[in-house]
Amino acid sequence: MEQAPGGFDVTRPNVARMYDYYLGGKNHFPADRAAAERIIELSKGHVREAVRENRAFLGRAVRFLASECGVRRFLDLGAGLPTQGNVHEIALREAPDCLVTYVDNDAVVAAHARALLEGDPRVRFLEGDLRKPAEIVSAASASGFPLDGPVGLLLVACLHFVPDEEDPEGILAAYRDLLPSGSYIVISHACSDPVPDAMAAAGGVYGNANAPFEARPAARITGFFDGFELVEPGVVPLNEWRPEPDALPLRSDVLPVLGGVARRP
Ligand SMILES: C[S@@+](CC[C@H](N)C(=O)[O-])C[C@H]1O[C@@H](n2cnc3c(N)ncnc32)[C@H](O)[C@@H]1O
């Protein structure tokens, strides 16, 4: 993808396209690749394993919610570019009566998602900003995503693009209050504790991108679940969250991305 479709800024690294590059996708431009290569170097290559583990965690969490918790509504915030194992594919395989609404604030994501999703009334895409919970929830319900049962709210690898001054805890509290009782949140988030210097350096690289990146200590990430009841095993490195029996061991010594799933009482 070298030609810019009209209206997209391809000169500035873009967090959705950098993530697509780590995953081996095709939707990125030279500025995205250069910034992503710098992150790969800073992480000694481990970012690629981390993003694969992130997608695997997302898949396991969606399967768990659909098959074991009766969730039939999925609201996927910061959904990213379509890739393998998309949320609607996993959820609909478990339960064909699921409704899935994807949300992202990126124009490139919007174009690809709309093209992919056209035709299935159970799956929608909304262009919107996850930092505005009331707007997102009301746009979703107005577009045919009724809040008449538990919702699986996915915030996977996107809260580390919401800086402290935007009050991520306040954003989560607002979603908690807007969702029906029995809903679940799924969060994954880069953790600064095991590799503080590399994460700070990564923040510097993303400083030139369309959204800032801020890894956080484990205690802050756990605090995002306040007011929810964490399901076992709690907030853990992604590969330790209900792994498949045949999961391969990590290649890296450490996976500095934590995740968890929790229920709104
Ligand atoms: C690293 S990708 C994660 C994609 C997917 N959730 C996953 O884990 O595979 C982060 C996504 O969050 C989106 N994003 C960042 N800030 C956002 C915001 N304020 N509102 C909506 N989407 C946002 C980006 O455009 C990007 O697509």
Short mmCIF file of C-alpha atoms in Angstrom, two decimals, residues 43-244:
data_model
loop_
_atom_site.label_atom_id
_atom_site.label_comp_id
_atom_site.label_asym_id
_atom_site.label_seq_id
_atom_site.Cartn_x
_atom_site.Cartn_y
_atom_site.Cartn_z
CA SER A 43 11.89 -4.29 21.83
CA LYS A 44 14.65 -6.55 20.44
CA GLY A 45 12.01 -8.01 18.12
CA HIS A 46 9.66 -8.99 20.94
CA VAL A 47 6.88 -6.60 19.90
CA ARG A 48 5.88 -9.04 17.17
CA GLU A 49 5.37 -11.82 19.70
CA ALA A 50 3.50 -9.38 21.95
CA VAL A 51 1.01 -8.41 19.22
CA ARG A 52 0.43 -12.06 18.29
CA GLU A 53 -0.20 -12.84 21.96
CA ASN A 54 -2.53 -9.84 22.11
CA ARG A 55 -4.64 -11.17 19.22
CA ALA A 56 -4.68 -14.63 20.81
CA PHE A 57 -5.80 -13.16 24.16
CA LEU A 58 -8.55 -11.21 22.39
CA GLY A 59 -9.77 -14.40 20.71
CA ARG A 60 -9.79 -16.41 23.95
CA ALA A 61 -11.60 -13.64 25.82
CA VAL A 62 -14.31 -13.31 23.14
CA ARG A 63 -14.80 -17.10 23.04
CA PHE A 64 -15.00 -17.19 26.84
CA LEU A 65 -17.65 -14.44 26.94
CA ALA A 66 -19.76 -15.94 24.16
CA SER A 67 -19.53 -19.58 25.21
CA GLU A 68 -19.33 -19.41 29.02
CA CYS A 69 -20.92 -16.09 30.01
CA GLY A 70 -23.83 -15.83 27.58
CA VAL A 71 -22.65 -12.51 26.08
CA ARG A 72 -24.33 -11.79 22.73
CA ARG A 73 -23.37 -8.11 22.27
CA PHE A 74 -19.78 -7.11 21.60
CA LEU A 75 -18.63 -3.48 21.45
CA ASP A 76 -15.03 -3.47 20.26
CA LEU A 77 -13.40 -0.08 20.93
CA GLY A 78 -10.14 0.76 19.13
CA ALA A 79 -10.88 -2.22 16.93
CA GLY A 80 -7.97 -1.70 14.50
CA LEU A 81 -7.60 -2.79 10.89
CA PRO A 82 -9.30 -6.05 9.96
CA THR A 83 -6.89 -8.96 10.30
CA GLN A 84 -7.06 -12.70 10.96
CA GLY A 85 -9.40 -13.83 13.72
CA ASN A 86 -11.63 -10.76 13.81
CA VAL A 87 -13.99 -10.43 16.76
CA HIS A 88 -17.16 -10.97 14.70
CA GLU A 89 -15.76 -14.16 13.15
CA ILE A 90 -14.96 -15.60 16.58
CA ALA A 91 -18.17 -14.44 18.27
CA LEU A 92 -20.48 -15.58 15.44
CA ARG A 93 -18.78 -18.98 15.30
CA GLU A 94 -19.62 -19.43 19.00
CA ALA A 95 -23.13 -18.01 18.74
CA PRO A 96 -24.73 -16.91 15.43
CA ASP A 97 -27.13 -14.57 17.27
CA CYS A 98 -24.30 -12.25 18.40
CA LEU A 99 -24.22 -8.58 17.39
CA VAL A 100 -20.82 -6.95 17.00
CA THR A 101 -20.14 -3.22 16.72
CA TYR A 102 -16.62 -2.10 15.95
CA VAL A 103 -15.47 1.42 16.85
CA ASP A 104 -12.29 3.20 15.81
CA ASN A 105 -11.39 6.85 15.26
CA ASP A 106 -9.08 6.15 12.35
CA ALA A 107 -10.18 6.91 8.79
CA VAL A 108 -8.10 4.11 7.24
CA VAL A 109 -9.56 1.59 9.68
CA ALA A 110 -13.05 2.91 8.89
CA ALA A 111 -12.59 2.45 5.12
CA HIS A 112 -11.29 -1.11 5.43
CA ALA A 113 -13.76 -2.17 8.09
CA ARG A 114 -16.78 -0.87 6.17
CA ALA A 115 -15.66 -2.65 3.01
CA LEU A 116 -15.14 -5.94 4.87
CA LEU A 117 -18.32 -5.83 6.90
CA GLU A 118 -20.81 -4.77 4.29
CA GLY A 119 -23.74 -7.14 4.00
CA ASP A 120 -24.01 -8.75 7.45
CA PRO A 121 -26.63 -6.93 9.55
CA ARG A 122 -25.18 -8.46 12.74
CA VAL A 123 -21.88 -6.57 12.32
CA ARG A 124 -21.37 -2.81 12.17
CA PHE A 125 -18.60 -0.26 12.20
CA LEU A 126 -18.85 3.18 13.81
CA GLU A 127 -16.22 5.86 13.38
CA GLY A 128 -15.91 7.35 16.85
CA ASP A 129 -13.63 8.27 19.72
CA LEU A 130 -13.52 5.84 22.62
CA ARG A 131 -12.76 8.75 24.97
CA LYS A 132 -16.41 9.82 24.62
CA PRO A 133 -18.37 6.99 26.30
CA ALA A 134 -21.83 8.58 26.21
CA GLU A 135 -21.53 9.41 22.48
CA ILE A 136 -20.23 5.94 21.61
CA VAL A 137 -22.90 4.06 23.55
CA SER A 138 -25.74 6.20 22.21
CA ALA A 139 -24.47 5.98 18.60
CA ALA A 140 -24.17 2.21 18.96
CA SER A 141 -27.68 1.79 20.31
CA ALA A 142 -29.11 4.17 17.68
CA SER A 143 -27.48 2.06 14.97
CA GLY A 144 -29.20 -1.16 16.03
CA PHE A 145 -27.05 -2.42 18.90
CA PRO A 146 -29.60 -2.70 21.72
CA LEU A 147 -28.33 -2.62 25.30
CA ASP A 148 -30.93 -5.21 26.28
CA GLY A 149 -28.47 -7.72 27.69
CA PRO A 150 -24.90 -8.07 28.85
CA VAL A 151 -22.34 -6.37 26.60
CA GLY A 152 -18.75 -7.47 26.12
CA LEU A 153 -16.85 -4.16 26.00
CA LEU A 154 -13.45 -4.71 24.43
CA LEU A 155 -10.63 -2.23 25.10
CA VAL A 156 -7.79 -4.27 23.72
CA ALA A 157 -4.41 -2.61 23.15
CA CYS A 158 -5.96 0.85 22.94
CA LEU A 159 -6.01 2.39 26.45
CA HIS A 160 -2.25 2.90 26.30
CA PHE A 161 -3.05 5.48 23.60
CA VAL A 162 -5.15 7.46 26.10
CA PRO A 163 -2.83 9.69 28.16
CA ASP A 164 -3.36 10.44 31.86
CA GLU A 165 -4.65 13.94 31.17
CA GLU A 166 -7.60 12.36 29.32
CA ASP A 167 -8.58 10.53 32.55
CA PRO A 168 -8.68 6.87 31.45
CA GLU A 169 -10.09 5.82 34.86
CA GLY A 170 -12.94 8.30 34.43
CA ILE A 171 -13.61 6.97 30.91
CA LEU A 172 -13.87 3.41 32.26
CA ALA A 173 -16.15 4.49 35.10
CA ALA A 174 -18.44 6.15 32.55
CA TYR A 175 -18.64 2.99 30.43
CA ARG A 176 -19.31 0.95 33.58
CA ASP A 177 -22.28 3.17 34.44
CA LEU A 178 -23.65 3.06 30.87
CA LEU A 179 -23.54 -0.73 30.47
CA PRO A 180 -26.22 -3.16 31.70
CA SER A 181 -25.50 -5.18 34.82
CA GLY A 182 -23.78 -8.46 33.93
CA SER A 183 -21.71 -6.84 31.17
CA TYR A 184 -17.99 -7.56 30.90
CA ILE A 185 -14.91 -5.53 30.07
CA VAL A 186 -11.83 -6.94 28.41
CA ILE A 187 -8.63 -4.88 28.66
CA SER A 188 -5.10 -5.42 27.47
CA HIS A 189 -2.45 -2.78 28.09
CA ALA A 190 1.34 -2.39 27.77
CA CYS A 191 3.03 -2.61 31.18
CA SER A 192 6.08 -0.55 32.09
CA ASP A 193 7.21 -2.55 35.17
CA PRO A 194 9.42 -5.22 33.55
CA VAL A 195 11.05 -3.00 30.88
CA PRO A 196 10.70 0.66 31.97
CA ASP A 197 13.47 2.06 29.76
CA ALA A 198 12.31 0.35 26.56
CA MET A 199 8.71 1.43 27.22
CA ALA A 200 9.79 5.04 27.83
CA ALA A 201 11.80 4.98 24.60
CA ALA A 202 8.79 3.54 22.76
CA GLY A 203 6.73 6.43 24.11
CA GLY A 204 9.27 8.76 22.48
CA VAL A 205 8.87 7.08 19.07
CA TYR A 206 5.07 7.22 19.30
CA GLY A 207 5.42 10.91 20.22
CA ASN A 208 5.57 11.57 16.47
CA ALA A 209 2.56 9.37 15.72
CA ASN A 210 -1.13 10.27 15.55
CA ALA A 211 -1.68 9.14 19.16
CA PRO A 212 0.74 9.14 22.12
CA PHE A 213 1.71 5.81 23.72
CA GLU A 214 2.02 5.37 27.45
CA ALA A 215 2.82 2.01 29.06
CA ARG A 216 1.67 1.92 32.69
CA PRO A 217 2.64 0.06 35.88
CA ALA A 218 0.66 -3.09 36.71
CA ALA A 219 -1.07 -1.37 39.64
CA ARG A 220 -2.56 1.29 37.33
CA ILE A 221 -3.72 -1.31 34.82
CA THR A 222 -5.38 -3.32 37.59
CA GLY A 223 -7.04 -0.11 38.79
CA PHE A 224 -8.82 0.20 35.42
CA PHE A 225 -11.01 -2.71 36.58
CA ASP A 226 -12.23 -0.87 39.71
CA GLY A 227 -15.95 -1.38 40.22
CA PHE A 228 -15.87 -4.64 38.21
CA GLU A 229 -15.37 -8.21 39.47
CA LEU A 230 -12.26 -9.74 37.90
CA VAL A 231 -12.64 -13.28 36.60
CA GLU A 232 -9.82 -15.77 37.20
CA PRO A 233 -6.86 -15.51 36.77
CA GLY A 234 -7.10 -11.71 37.24
CA VAL A 235 -4.78 -9.23 35.53
CA VAL A 236 -1.82 -11.22 34.18
CA PRO A 237 0.63 -11.29 31.25
CA LEU A 238 -1.53 -12.09 28.23
CA ASN A 239 -0.11 -15.57 27.65
CA GLU A 240 -1.16 -16.55 31.20
CA TRP A 241 -4.82 -15.61 30.74
CA ARG A 242 -6.66 -18.95 30.31
CA PRO A 243 -4.10 -20.33 27.83
CA GLU A 244 -5.07 -23.06 25.38
#
